């Protein structure tokens, strides 16, 4: 019986498919005066979002709303609304989600909302 020939190179693994989404949402916002302050504040809110999906084992979703003063605010008011960025938790909102590993991996870490929900809400299409 002739011996079967063994291929010298292992079969190539399927190429990983990467998906991404970049989005910028804008809206206007007016806040009524607080107790002890004069006048109202007007803002334009810009919310950049970037999602990178590397398949079942990697994904990241970053973005945060940034409010720029359009009117009001009084003397010494900066361009960006200070109250939105004055604590550590405010900076933590930049990373909305992180996925490292999958259901089949021996160890996996997921932070944030469920990944499938992001994909559905963002319009990234499922792949087979």
Short mmCIF file of C-alpha atoms in Angstrom, two decimals:
data_model
loop_
_atom_site.label_atom_id
_atom_site.label_comp_id
_atom_site.label_asym_id
_atom_site.label_seq_id
_atom_site.Cartn_x
_atom_site.Cartn_y
_atom_site.Cartn_z
CA UNK A 1 0.00 0.00 0.00
CA UNK A 2 1.42 3.39 -0.91
CA UNK A 3 1.92 5.88 1.91
CA UNK A 4 -0.29 8.94 1.95
CA UNK A 5 1.54 12.15 1.34
CA UNK A 6 1.31 14.62 4.24
CA UNK A 7 1.13 18.28 3.23
CA UNK A 8 4.22 20.23 4.30
CA UNK A 9 2.27 23.33 5.33
CA UNK A 10 -0.64 23.39 7.75
CA UNK A 11 -3.98 24.55 6.35
CA UNK A 12 -4.48 28.30 6.55
CA UNK A 13 -6.89 29.50 9.18
CA UNK A 14 -9.81 31.54 7.94
CA UNK A 15 -9.15 35.28 7.78
CA UNK A 16 -10.56 37.27 10.68
CA UNK A 17 -13.20 39.72 9.59
CA UNK A 18 -13.09 43.18 11.14
CA UNK A 19 -16.05 45.50 11.26
CA UNK A 20 -16.06 49.12 12.36
CA UNK A 21 -18.49 51.95 12.79
CA UNK A 22 -17.75 55.65 13.27
CA UNK A 23 -20.67 57.91 14.04
CA UNK A 24 -21.17 61.53 15.12
CA UNK A 25 -24.49 62.65 16.56
CA UNK A 26 -25.30 66.28 17.33
CA UNK A 27 -28.18 67.97 19.09
CA UNK A 28 -28.94 71.24 20.87
CA UNK A 29 -29.77 71.42 24.55
CA UNK A 30 -31.03 74.24 26.81
CA UNK A 31 -30.79 74.01 30.59
CA UNK A 32 -33.02 76.14 32.77
CA UNK A 33 -31.40 78.26 35.48
CA UNK A 34 -30.51 76.55 38.74
CA UNK A 35 -31.44 78.04 42.07
CA UNK A 36 -29.19 81.01 42.83
CA UNK A 37 -27.96 81.50 39.25
CA UNK A 38 -29.01 83.92 36.57
CA UNK A 39 -30.16 83.01 33.08
CA UNK A 40 -30.19 79.78 31.20
CA UNK A 41 -27.39 77.88 29.48
CA UNK A 42 -27.46 76.73 25.88
CA UNK A 43 -25.33 73.91 24.54
CA UNK A 44 -24.65 71.95 21.43
CA UNK A 45 -24.02 68.31 22.28
CA UNK A 46 -21.66 66.33 20.07
CA UNK A 47 -21.43 62.58 20.65
CA UNK A 48 -18.70 60.78 18.72
CA UNK A 49 -18.80 56.97 18.78
CA UNK A 50 -16.31 54.45 17.43
CA UNK A 51 -16.93 50.70 17.47
CA UNK A 52 -14.34 48.14 16.38
CA UNK A 53 -15.50 44.53 16.21
CA UNK A 54 -12.84 41.89 15.57
CA UNK A 55 -15.16 38.91 15.70
CA UNK A 56 -16.02 36.71 18.64
CA UNK A 57 -12.81 37.41 20.57
CA UNK A 58 -12.23 41.18 20.41
CA UNK A 59 -14.31 44.34 20.39
CA UNK A 60 -14.19 47.88 21.72
CA UNK A 61 -16.75 50.69 21.84
CA UNK A 62 -15.57 54.20 22.76
CA UNK A 63 -17.27 57.57 22.79
CA UNK A 64 -18.87 60.13 25.06
CA UNK A 65 -21.20 63.11 24.86
CA UNK A 66 -19.40 66.46 24.88
CA UNK A 67 -21.43 69.62 25.53
CA UNK A 68 -20.14 72.92 24.15
CA UNK A 69 -21.48 76.23 25.51
CA UNK A 70 -23.44 78.20 22.94
CA UNK A 71 -24.86 80.87 25.26
CA UNK A 72 -25.09 81.66 28.97
CA UNK A 73 -22.77 80.28 31.57
CA UNK A 74 -21.57 83.58 32.95
CA UNK A 75 -18.07 84.94 33.37
CA UNK A 76 -15.16 82.49 33.19
CA UNK A 77 -17.18 79.70 31.63
CA UNK A 78 -15.13 77.45 29.37
CA UNK A 79 -16.06 76.12 25.96
CA UNK A 80 -16.79 72.60 27.28
CA UNK A 81 -19.30 72.11 30.11
CA UNK A 82 -17.10 71.57 33.19
CA UNK A 83 -19.70 69.60 35.19
CA UNK A 84 -19.55 66.77 32.63
CA UNK A 85 -15.80 66.13 33.16
CA UNK A 86 -15.04 66.92 36.81
CA UNK A 87 -14.92 63.41 38.31
CA UNK A 88 -13.18 60.13 37.57
CA UNK A 89 -16.46 58.43 36.63
CA UNK A 90 -16.99 61.08 33.93
CA UNK A 91 -13.75 59.95 32.26
CA UNK A 92 -14.78 56.31 32.67
CA UNK A 93 -17.69 56.88 30.29
CA UNK A 94 -15.25 57.09 27.37
CA UNK A 95 -14.93 53.29 27.18
CA UNK A 96 -18.48 52.05 26.77
CA UNK A 97 -17.51 48.46 26.26
CA UNK A 98 -14.59 46.09 25.87
CA UNK A 99 -14.66 42.45 24.85
CA UNK A 100 -11.60 40.20 25.15
CA UNK A 101 -12.14 36.47 24.61
CA UNK A 102 -15.26 34.54 23.68
CA UNK A 103 -17.68 31.98 25.09
CA UNK A 104 -15.32 29.22 23.92
CA UNK A 105 -12.13 30.74 25.37
CA UNK A 106 -10.77 29.48 28.70
CA UNK A 107 -10.93 33.06 29.98
CA UNK A 108 -12.89 36.07 28.73
CA UNK A 109 -13.54 39.61 29.93
CA UNK A 110 -16.51 41.73 28.88
CA UNK A 111 -17.28 45.23 30.14
CA UNK A 112 -20.28 47.35 29.24
CA UNK A 113 -23.52 46.45 27.54
CA UNK A 114 -24.01 43.16 25.82
CA UNK A 115 -22.05 43.14 22.57
CA UNK A 116 -24.90 41.86 20.37
CA UNK A 117 -27.05 44.76 21.55
CA UNK A 118 -24.35 47.23 20.43
CA UNK A 119 -24.12 45.56 17.05
CA UNK A 120 -27.88 45.68 16.61
CA UNK A 121 -28.21 49.32 17.72
CA UNK A 122 -25.22 50.51 15.71
CA UNK A 123 -26.27 48.87 12.45
CA UNK A 124 -23.25 46.57 12.14
CA UNK A 125 -24.46 43.51 10.23
CA UNK A 126 -24.14 39.98 11.58
CA UNK A 127 -21.89 37.64 9.62
CA UNK A 128 -22.06 33.89 9.20
#
